[in-house]
mmCIF file of C-alpha atoms in Angstrom:
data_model
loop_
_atom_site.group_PDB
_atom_site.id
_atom_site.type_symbol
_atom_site.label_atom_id
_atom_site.label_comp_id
_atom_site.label_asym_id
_atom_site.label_seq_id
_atom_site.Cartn_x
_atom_site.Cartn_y
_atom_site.Cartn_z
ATOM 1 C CA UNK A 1 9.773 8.554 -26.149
ATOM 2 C CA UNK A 2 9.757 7.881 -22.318
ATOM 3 C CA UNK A 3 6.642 8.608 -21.684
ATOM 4 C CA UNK A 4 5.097 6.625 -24.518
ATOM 5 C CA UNK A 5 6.741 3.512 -24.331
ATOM 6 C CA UNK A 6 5.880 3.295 -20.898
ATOM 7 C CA UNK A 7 1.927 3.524 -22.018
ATOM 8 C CA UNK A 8 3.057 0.788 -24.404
ATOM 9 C CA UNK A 9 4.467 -1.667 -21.776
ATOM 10 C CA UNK A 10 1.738 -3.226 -20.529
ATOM 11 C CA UNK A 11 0.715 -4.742 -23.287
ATOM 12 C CA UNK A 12 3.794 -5.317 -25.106
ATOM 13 C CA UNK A 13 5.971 -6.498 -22.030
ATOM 14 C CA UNK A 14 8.183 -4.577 -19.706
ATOM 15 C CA UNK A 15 11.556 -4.396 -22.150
ATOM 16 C CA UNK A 16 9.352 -2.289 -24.018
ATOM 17 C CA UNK A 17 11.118 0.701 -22.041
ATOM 18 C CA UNK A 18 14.458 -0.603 -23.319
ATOM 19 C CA UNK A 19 13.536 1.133 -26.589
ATOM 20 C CA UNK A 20 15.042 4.000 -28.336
ATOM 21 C CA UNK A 21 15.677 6.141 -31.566
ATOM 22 C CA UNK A 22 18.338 7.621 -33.465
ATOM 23 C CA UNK A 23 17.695 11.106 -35.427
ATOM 24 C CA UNK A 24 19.886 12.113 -38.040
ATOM 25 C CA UNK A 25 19.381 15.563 -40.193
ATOM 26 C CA UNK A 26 21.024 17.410 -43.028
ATOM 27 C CA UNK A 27 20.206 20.173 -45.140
ATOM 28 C CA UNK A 28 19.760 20.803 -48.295
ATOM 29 C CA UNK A 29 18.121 20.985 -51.679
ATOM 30 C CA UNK A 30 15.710 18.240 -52.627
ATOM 31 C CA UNK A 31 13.520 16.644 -55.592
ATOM 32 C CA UNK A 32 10.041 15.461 -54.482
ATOM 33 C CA UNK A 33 7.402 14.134 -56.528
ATOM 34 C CA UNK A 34 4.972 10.937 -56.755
ATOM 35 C CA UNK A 35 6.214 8.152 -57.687
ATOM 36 C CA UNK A 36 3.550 5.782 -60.123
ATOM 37 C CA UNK A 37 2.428 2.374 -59.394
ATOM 38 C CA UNK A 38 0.005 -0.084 -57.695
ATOM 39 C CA UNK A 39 1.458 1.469 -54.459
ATOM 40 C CA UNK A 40 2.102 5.325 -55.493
ATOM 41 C CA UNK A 41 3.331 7.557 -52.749
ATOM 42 C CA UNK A 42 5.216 11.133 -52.497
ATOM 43 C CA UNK A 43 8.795 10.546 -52.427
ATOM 44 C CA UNK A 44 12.381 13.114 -51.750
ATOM 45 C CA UNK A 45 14.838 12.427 -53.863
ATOM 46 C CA UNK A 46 18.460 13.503 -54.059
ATOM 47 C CA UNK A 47 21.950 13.564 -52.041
ATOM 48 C CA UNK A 48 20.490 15.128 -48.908
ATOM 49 C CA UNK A 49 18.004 12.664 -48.696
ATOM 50 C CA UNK A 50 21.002 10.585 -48.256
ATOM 51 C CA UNK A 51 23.011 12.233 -46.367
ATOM 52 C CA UNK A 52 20.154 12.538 -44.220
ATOM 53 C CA UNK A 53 19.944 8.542 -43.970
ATOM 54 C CA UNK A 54 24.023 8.206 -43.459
ATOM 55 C CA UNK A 55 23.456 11.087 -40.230
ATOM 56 C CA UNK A 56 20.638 8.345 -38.548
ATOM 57 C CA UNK A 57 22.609 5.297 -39.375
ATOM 58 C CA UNK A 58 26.038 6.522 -38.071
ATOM 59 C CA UNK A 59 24.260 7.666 -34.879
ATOM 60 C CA UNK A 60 23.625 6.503 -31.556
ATOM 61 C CA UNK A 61 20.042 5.599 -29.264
ATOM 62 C CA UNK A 62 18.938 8.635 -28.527
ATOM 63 C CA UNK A 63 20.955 11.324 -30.191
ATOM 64 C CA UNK A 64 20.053 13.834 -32.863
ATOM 65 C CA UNK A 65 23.044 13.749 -35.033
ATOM 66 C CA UNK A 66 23.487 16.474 -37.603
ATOM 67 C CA UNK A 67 25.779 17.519 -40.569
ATOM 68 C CA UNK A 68 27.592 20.089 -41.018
ATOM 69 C CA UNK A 69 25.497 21.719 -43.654
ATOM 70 C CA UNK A 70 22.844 21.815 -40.758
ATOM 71 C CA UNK A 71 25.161 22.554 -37.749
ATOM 72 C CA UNK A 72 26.438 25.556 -40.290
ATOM 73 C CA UNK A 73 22.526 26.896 -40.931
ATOM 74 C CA UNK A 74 22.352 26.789 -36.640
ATOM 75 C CA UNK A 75 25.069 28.786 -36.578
ATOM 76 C CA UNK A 76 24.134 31.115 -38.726
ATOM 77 C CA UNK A 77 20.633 31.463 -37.040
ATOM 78 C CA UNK A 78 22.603 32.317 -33.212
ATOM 79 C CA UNK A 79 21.292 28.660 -32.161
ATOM 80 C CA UNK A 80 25.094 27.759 -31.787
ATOM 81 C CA UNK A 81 24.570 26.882 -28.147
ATOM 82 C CA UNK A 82 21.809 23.683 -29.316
ATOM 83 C CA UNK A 83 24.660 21.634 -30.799
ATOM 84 C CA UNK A 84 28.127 20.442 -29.976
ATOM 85 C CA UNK A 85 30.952 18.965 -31.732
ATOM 86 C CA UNK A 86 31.256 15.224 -32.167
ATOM 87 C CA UNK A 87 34.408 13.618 -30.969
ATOM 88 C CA UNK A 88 35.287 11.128 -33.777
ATOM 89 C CA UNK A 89 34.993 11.716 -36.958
ATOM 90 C CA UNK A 90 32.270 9.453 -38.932
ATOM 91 C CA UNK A 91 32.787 7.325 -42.398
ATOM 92 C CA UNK A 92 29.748 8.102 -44.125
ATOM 93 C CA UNK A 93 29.287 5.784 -47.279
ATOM 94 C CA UNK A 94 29.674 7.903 -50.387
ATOM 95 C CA UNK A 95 31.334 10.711 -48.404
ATOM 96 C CA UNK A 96 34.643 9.213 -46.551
ATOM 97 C CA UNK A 97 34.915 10.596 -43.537
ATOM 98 C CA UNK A 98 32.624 13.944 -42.134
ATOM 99 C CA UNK A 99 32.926 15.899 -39.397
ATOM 100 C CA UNK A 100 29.170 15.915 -37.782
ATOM 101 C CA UNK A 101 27.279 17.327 -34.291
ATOM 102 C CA UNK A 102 25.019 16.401 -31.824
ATOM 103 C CA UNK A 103 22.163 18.250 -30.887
ATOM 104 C CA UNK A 104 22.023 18.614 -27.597
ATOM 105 C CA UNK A 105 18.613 17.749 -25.664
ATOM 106 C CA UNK A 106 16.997 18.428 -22.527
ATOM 107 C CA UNK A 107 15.093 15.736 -20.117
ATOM 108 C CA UNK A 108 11.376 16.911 -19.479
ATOM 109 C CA UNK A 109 10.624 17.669 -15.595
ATOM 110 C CA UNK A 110 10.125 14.100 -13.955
ATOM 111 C CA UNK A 111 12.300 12.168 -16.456
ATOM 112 C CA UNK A 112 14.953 10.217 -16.223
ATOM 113 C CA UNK A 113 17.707 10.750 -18.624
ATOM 114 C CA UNK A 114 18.683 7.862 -20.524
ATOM 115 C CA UNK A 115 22.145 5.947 -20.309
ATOM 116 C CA UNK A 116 23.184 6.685 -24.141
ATOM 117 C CA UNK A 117 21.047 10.041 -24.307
ATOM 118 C CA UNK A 118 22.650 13.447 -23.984
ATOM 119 C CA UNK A 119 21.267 15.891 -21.374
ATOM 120 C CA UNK A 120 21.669 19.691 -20.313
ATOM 121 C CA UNK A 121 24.679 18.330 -18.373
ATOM 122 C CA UNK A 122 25.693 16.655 -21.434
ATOM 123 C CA UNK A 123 29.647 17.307 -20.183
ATOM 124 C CA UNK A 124 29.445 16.178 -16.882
ATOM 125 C CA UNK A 125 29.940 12.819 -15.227
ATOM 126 C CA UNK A 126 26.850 10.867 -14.663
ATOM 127 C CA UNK A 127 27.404 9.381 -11.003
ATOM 128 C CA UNK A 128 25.573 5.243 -10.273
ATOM 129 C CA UNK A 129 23.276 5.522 -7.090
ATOM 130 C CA UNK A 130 24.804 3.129 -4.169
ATOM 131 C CA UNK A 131 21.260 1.542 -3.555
ATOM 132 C CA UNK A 132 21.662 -2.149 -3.575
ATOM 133 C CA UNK A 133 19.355 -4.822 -3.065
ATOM 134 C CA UNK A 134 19.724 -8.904 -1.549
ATOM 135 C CA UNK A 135 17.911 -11.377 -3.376
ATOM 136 C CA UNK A 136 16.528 -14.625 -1.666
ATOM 137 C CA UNK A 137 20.047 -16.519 -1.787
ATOM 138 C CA UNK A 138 22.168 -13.062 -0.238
ATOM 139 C CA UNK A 139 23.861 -11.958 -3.068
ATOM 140 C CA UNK A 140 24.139 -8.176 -3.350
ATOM 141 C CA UNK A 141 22.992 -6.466 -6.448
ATOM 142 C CA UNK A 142 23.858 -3.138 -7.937
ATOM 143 C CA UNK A 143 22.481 0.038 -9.299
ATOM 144 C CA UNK A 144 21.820 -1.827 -12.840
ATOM 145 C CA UNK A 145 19.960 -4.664 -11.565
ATOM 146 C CA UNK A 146 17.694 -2.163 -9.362
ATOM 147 C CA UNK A 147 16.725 -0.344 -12.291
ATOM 148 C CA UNK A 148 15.898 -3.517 -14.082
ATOM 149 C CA UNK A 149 14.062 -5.042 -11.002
ATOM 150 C CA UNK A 150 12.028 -1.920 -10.772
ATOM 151 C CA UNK A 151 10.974 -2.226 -13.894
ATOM 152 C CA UNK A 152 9.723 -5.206 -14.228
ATOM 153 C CA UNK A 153 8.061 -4.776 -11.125
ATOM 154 C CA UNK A 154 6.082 -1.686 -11.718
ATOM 155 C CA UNK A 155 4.903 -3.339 -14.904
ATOM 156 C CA UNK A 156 3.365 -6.211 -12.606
ATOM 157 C CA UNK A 157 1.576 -4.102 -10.891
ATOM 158 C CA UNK A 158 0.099 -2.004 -13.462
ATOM 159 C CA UNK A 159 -0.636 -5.405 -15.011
ATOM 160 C CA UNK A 160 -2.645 -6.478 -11.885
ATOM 161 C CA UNK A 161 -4.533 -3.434 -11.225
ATOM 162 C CA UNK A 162 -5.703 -3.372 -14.025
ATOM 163 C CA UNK A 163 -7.255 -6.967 -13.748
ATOM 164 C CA UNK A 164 -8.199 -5.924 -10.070
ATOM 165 C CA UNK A 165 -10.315 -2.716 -11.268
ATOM 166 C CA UNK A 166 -11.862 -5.692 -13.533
ATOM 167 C CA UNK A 167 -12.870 -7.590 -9.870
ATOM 168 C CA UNK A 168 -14.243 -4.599 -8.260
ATOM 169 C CA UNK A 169 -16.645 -3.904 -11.511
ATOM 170 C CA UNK A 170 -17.938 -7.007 -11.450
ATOM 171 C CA UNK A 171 -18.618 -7.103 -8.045
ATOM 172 C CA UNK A 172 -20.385 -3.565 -7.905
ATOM 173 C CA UNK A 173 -22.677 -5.273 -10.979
ATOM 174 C CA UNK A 174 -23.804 -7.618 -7.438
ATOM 175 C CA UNK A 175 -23.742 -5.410 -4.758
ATOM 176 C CA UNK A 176 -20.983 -7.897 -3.266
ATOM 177 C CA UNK A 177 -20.246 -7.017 0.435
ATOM 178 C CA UNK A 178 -16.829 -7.902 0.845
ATOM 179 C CA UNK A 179 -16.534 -10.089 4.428
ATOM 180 C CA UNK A 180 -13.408 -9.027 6.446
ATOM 181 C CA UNK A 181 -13.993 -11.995 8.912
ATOM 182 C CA UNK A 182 -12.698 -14.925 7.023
ATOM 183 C CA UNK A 183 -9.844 -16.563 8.186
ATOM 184 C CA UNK A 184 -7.997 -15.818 4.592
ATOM 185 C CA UNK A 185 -5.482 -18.569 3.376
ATOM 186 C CA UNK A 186 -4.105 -19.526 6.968
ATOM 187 C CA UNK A 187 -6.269 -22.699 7.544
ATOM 188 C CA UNK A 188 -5.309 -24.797 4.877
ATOM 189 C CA UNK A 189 -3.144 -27.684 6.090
ATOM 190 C CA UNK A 190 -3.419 -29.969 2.687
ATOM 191 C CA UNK A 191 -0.275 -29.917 0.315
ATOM 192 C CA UNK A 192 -0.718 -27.961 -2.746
ATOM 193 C CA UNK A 193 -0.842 -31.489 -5.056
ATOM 194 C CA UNK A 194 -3.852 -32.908 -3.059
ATOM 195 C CA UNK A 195 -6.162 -29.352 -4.003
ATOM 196 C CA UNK A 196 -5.683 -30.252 -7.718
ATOM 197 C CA UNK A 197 -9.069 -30.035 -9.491
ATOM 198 C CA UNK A 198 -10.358 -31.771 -12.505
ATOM 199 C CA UNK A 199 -12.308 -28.762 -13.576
ATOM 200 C CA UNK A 200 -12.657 -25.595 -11.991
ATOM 201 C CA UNK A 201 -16.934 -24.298 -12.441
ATOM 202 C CA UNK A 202 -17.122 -20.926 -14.031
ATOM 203 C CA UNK A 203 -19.845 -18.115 -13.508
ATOM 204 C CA UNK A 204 -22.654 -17.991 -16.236
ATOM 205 C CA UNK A 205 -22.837 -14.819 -18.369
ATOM 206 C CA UNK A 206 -24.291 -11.774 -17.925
ATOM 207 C CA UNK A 207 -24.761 -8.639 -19.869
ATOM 208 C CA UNK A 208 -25.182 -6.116 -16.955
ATOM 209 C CA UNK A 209 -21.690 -7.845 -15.981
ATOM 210 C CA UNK A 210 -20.091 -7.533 -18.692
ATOM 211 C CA UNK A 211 -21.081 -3.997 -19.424
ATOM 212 C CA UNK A 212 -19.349 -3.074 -15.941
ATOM 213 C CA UNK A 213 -16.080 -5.514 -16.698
ATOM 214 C CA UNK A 214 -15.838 -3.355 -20.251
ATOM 215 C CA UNK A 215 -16.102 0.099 -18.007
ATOM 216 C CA UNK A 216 -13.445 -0.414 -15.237
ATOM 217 C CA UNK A 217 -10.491 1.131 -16.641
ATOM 218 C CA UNK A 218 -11.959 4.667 -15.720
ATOM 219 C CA UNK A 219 -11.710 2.964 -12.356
ATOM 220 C CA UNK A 220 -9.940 3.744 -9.395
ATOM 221 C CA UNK A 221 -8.595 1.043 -7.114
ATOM 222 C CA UNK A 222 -8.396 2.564 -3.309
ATOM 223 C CA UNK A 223 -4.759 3.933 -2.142
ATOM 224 C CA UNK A 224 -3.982 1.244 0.126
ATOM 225 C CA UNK A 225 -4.629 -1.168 -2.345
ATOM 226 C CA UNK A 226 -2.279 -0.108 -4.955
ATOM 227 C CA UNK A 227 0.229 0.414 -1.909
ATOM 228 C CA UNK A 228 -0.179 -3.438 -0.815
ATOM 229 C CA UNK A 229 -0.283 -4.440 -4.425
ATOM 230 C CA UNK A 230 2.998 -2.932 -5.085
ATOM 231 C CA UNK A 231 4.619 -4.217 -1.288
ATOM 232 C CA UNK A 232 3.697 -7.926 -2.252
ATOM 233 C CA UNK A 233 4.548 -7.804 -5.738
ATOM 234 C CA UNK A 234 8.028 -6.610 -4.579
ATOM 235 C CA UNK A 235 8.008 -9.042 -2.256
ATOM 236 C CA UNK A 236 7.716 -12.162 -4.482
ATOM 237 C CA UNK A 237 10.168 -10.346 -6.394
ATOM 238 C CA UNK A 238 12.820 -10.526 -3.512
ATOM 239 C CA UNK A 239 11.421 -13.821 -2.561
ATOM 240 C CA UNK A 240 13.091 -15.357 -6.561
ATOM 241 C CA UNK A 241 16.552 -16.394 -6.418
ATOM 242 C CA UNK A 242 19.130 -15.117 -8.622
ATOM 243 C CA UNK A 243 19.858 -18.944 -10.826
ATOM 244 C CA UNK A 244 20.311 -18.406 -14.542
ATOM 245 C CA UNK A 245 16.558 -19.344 -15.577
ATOM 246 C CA UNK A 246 14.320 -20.402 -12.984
ATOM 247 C CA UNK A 247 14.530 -16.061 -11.884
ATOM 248 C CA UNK A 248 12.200 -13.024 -11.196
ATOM 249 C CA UNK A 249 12.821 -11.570 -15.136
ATOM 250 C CA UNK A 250 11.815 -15.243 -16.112
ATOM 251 C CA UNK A 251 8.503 -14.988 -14.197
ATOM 252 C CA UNK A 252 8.108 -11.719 -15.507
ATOM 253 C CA UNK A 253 8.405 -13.313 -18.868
ATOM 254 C CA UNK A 254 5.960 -16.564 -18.218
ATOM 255 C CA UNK A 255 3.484 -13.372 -16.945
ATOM 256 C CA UNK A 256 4.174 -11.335 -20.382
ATOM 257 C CA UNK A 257 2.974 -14.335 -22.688
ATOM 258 C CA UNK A 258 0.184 -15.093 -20.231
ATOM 259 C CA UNK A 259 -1.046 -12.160 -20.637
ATOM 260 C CA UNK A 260 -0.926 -11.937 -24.703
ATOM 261 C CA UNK A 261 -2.586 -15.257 -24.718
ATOM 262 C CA UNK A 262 -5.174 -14.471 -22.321
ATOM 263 C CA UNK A 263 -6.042 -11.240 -24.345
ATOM 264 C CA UNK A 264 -6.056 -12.912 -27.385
ATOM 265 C CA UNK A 265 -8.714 -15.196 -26.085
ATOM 266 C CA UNK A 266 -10.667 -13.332 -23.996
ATOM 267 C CA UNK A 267 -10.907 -10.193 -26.608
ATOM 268 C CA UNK A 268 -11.037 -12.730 -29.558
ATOM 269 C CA UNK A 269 -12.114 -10.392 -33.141
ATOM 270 C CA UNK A 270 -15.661 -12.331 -34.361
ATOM 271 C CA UNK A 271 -17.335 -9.725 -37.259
ATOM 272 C CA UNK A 272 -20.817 -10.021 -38.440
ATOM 273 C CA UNK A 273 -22.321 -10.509 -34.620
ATOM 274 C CA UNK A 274 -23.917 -7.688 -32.661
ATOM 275 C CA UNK A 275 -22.925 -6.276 -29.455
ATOM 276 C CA UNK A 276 -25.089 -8.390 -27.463
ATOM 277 C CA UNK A 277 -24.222 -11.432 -29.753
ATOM 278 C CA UNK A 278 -20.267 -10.913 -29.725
ATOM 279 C CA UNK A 279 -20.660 -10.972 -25.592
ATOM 280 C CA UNK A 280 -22.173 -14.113 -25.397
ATOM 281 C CA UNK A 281 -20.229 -16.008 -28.048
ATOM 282 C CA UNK A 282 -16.705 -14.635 -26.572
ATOM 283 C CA UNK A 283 -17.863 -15.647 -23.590
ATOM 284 C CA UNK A 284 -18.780 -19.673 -24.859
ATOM 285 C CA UNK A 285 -15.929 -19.118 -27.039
ATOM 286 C CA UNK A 286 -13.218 -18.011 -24.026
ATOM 287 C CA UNK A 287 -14.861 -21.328 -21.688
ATOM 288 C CA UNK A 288 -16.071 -18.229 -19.898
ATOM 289 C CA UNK A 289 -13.152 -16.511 -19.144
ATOM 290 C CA UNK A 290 -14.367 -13.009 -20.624
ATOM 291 C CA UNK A 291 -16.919 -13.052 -17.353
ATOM 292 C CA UNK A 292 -15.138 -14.006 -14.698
ATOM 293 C CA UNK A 293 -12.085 -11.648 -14.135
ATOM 294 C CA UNK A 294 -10.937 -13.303 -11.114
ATOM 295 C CA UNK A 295 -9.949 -16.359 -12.716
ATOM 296 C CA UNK A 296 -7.971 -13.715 -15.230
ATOM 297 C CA UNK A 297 -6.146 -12.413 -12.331
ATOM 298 C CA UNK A 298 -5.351 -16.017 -10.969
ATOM 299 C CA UNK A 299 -3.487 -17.259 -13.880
ATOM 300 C CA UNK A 300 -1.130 -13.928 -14.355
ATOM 301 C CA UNK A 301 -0.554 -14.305 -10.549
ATOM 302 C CA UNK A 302 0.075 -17.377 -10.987
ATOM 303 C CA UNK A 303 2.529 -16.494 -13.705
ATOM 304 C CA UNK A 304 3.603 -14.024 -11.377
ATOM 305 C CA UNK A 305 4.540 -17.010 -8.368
ATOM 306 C CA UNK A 306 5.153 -19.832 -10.038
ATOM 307 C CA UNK A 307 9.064 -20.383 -9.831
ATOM 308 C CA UNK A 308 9.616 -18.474 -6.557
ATOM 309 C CA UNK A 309 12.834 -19.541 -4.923
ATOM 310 C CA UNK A 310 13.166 -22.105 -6.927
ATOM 311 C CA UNK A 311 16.810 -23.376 -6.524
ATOM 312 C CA UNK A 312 17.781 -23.688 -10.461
ATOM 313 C CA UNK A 313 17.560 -27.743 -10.703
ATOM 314 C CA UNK A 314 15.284 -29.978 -11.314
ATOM 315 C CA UNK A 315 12.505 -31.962 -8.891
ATOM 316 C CA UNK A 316 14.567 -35.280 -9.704
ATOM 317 C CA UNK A 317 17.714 -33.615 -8.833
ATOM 318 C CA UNK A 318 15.882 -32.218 -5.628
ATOM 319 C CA UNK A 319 14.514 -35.644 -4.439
ATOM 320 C CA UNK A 320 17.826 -37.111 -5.311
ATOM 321 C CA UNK A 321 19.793 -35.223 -3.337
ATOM 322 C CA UNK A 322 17.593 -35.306 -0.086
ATOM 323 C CA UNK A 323 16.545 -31.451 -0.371
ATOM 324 C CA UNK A 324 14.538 -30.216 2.569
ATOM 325 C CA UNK A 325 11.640 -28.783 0.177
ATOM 326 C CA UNK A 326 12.126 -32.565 -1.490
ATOM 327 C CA UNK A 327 11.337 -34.076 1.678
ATOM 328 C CA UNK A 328 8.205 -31.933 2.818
ATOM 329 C CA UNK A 329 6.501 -32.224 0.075
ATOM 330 C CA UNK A 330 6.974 -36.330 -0.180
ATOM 331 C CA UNK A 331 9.222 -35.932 -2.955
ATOM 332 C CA UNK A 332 5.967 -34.555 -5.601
ATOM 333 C CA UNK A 333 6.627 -31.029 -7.223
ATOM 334 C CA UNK A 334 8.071 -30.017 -4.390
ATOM 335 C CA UNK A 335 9.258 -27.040 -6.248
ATOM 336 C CA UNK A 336 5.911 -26.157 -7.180
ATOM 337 C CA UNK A 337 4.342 -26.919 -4.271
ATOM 338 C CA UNK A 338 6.929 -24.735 -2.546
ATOM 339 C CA UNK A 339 6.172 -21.873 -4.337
ATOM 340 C CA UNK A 340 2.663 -21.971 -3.956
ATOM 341 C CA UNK A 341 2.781 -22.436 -0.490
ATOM 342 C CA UNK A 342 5.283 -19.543 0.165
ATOM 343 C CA UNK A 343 3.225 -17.291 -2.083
ATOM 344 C CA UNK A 344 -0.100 -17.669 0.062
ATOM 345 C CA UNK A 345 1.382 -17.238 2.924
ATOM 346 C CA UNK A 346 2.941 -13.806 1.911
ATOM 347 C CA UNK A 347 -0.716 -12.804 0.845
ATOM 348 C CA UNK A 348 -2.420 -14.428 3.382
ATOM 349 C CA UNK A 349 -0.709 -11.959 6.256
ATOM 350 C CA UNK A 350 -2.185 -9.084 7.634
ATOM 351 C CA UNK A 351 -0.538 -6.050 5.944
ATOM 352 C CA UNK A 352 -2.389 -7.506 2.462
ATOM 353 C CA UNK A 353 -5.740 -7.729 4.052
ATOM 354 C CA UNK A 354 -7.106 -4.834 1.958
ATOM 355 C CA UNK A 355 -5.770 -6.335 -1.069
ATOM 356 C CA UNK A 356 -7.068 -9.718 -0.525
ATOM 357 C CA UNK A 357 -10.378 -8.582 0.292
ATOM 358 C CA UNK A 358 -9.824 -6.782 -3.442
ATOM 359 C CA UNK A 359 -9.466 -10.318 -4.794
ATOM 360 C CA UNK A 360 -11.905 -12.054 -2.630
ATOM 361 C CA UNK A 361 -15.026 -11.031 -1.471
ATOM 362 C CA UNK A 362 -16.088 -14.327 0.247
ATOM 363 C CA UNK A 363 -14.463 -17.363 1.675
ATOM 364 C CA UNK A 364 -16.237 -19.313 -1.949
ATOM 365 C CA UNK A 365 -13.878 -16.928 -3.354
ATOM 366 C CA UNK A 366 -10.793 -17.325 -1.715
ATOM 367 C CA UNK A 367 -11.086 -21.387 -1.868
ATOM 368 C CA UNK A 368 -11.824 -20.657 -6.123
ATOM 369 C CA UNK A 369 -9.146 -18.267 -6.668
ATOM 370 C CA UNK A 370 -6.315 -20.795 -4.448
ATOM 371 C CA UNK A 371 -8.008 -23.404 -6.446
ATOM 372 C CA UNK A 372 -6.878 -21.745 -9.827
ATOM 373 C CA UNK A 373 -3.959 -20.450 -8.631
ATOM 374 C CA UNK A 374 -2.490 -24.518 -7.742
ATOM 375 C CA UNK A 375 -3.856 -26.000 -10.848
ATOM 376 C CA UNK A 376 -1.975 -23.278 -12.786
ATOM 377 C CA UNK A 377 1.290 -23.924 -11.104
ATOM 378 C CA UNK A 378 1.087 -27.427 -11.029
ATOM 379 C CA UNK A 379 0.452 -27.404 -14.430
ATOM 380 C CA UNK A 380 3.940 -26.123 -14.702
ATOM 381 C CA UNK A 381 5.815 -29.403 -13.204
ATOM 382 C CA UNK A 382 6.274 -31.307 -17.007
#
């Protein structure tokens, strides 16, 4: 289950992982045959068909519960040692109350056992890690919240890479030379709210591109990528503050249904058009969106950015109140122009130079994708 919903997550959002199943089994005789109809299937029929049912329901995520009928026919078989005695007893409906087992289940080599699931050391006390982490406003955080926080984060960045590989295939379709000599991010001076643009210009189509876009998952991005990827992701994480909305799971949210929407319009389902055909039309049809990959990548970063320590109240309440941000930024968005600025200047130092170089193969580049990046946030101030 692990392993799948984790292949599942990045396109269903990271509390896919959260998922589980309950198993319940009994034995005994059964009645099967088809049943007739507009909709005719094979069917079981009988008590242990729902007995079976009243094992599942009155179990728990991740256990294989099973009856006694079927812990008996284990025993009998010298499997014994696969099951153990539940503690309670459990009302089944029908049946009053039934003694019942759990089977007992091993974690595959590189798993981690879930919270409710029952492992080899399915007696013994699981122990909580003493790793703690401080978010941007120095409140300490527990075990729980670094699981969670992991999550989410990992999902970014398998998110992201896979837009990056996306980048990189479009480039090669060029022969782009990427220019490590641009002064990247550092020499804008302007507020955030001055660079808003009208309209942003797209790239035209092309086939040859778009043949190399559709290839790039059997991509690899380079080591040091993935390795800065996954440093400034967590560091945007660390850089939210822990308020009741405005937070890092938010973001991660904002990013999830950015991300369905984007799909949905980049890889929109036209029938009756040819390859060739259903290329250029999604492309017209997307306002070009299905060519250019980098302005993909800007709006789930900017997803990604957009609320970062943000302080949990409103602009208004910001200006009102004299707030420092309030007064940098002349009183306009300041919380959105905050973020923005604080985000580029994370990705604009030297450790990420790799990864912006990724993004960015030219300084054209770098002024399109910040360009994308503040209309996107800025769009967020309603």
């Amino acid at each position: 289950m692990g392993p799948l919903t984790r292949q599942m997550e990045v396109r269903l959002g990271p509390d896919t992982t959260k998922l589980g199943f309950r198993v319940g089994l009994h034995s005994g005789p059964v009645t099967a045959g088809v049943l007739r109809g507009e909709k005719s299937r094979f069917q079981l029929f009988g008590d242990t068909v729902n007995m079976a049912s009243r094992m599942e329901s009155t179990g728990k995520r991740n256990y294989i519960q099973v009856s006694n009928s079927t812990a008996s026919l284990l025993r009998a078989s010298g499997k014994e040692h696969w099951i153990t005695k539940r503690e309670d007893m459990v009302r089944a409906k029908g049946k009053g109350l039934v003694q019942t087992y759990w089977v007992k289940t091993s974690v595959p080599p590189g798993e981690k056992s879930d919270e409710n699931s029952m492992g080899d050391s399915f007696d013994s006390e699981r122990k909580s890690s003493s790793k703690t982490f401080i978010s941007a406003d120095g409140d300490l955080h527990g075990d729980q919240d670094n699981r969670i926080r992991k999550t989410l984060i990992e999902w970014q960045v398998e998110l992201l890479s896979r837009l990056l590989k996306r980048i990189i295939a479009k480039r090669c379709s060029h022969s782009s030379e990427v220019q490590h000599s641009f002064d990247v991010f550092a020499s804008e001076k302007t507020m955030p709210r001055e660079e808003i643009a009208d309209e942003v210009k797209m790239p035209s189509f092309n086939t040859r591109t778009s043949l190399r876009i559709a290839s790039s998952q059997y991509m690899q991005l380079p080591p040091e990528v993935l390795d800065q990827l996954e440093d400034f992701v967590t560091s945007v994480a660390f850089l939210y503050r822990d308020n009741s909305f405005h937070n890092y799971e938010h973001a991660c949210h904002v990013t999830m249904s950015a991300n369905k929407f984007l799909t949905r319009v980049v890889d929109p389902k036209v029938s009756g058009l040819d390859d060739s055909s259903q290329q250029a039309h999604s492309y017209e049809y997307a306002y070009g969106l299905t060519g250019d990959p980098l302005t993909q990548f800007a709006i789930i970063f900017s997803a990604l950015i957009h609320d970062i320590d943000h302080q949990g109240v409103s602009n208004k309440q910001l200006t009102d109140e004299n707030n420092r941000i309030a007064i940098m930024y002349n009183g306009k968005s300041p919380a959105e122009q905050n973020s923005i600025d604080l985000a580029f200047e994370v990705l604009g130092s030297s450790q990420y130079r790799d990864l912006v170089s990724c993004i960015c193969v030219d300084e054209d580049e770098v002024k399109r994708f910040r360009q994308l990046v503040v209309n996107c946030v800025m769009a967020t101030d309603m």
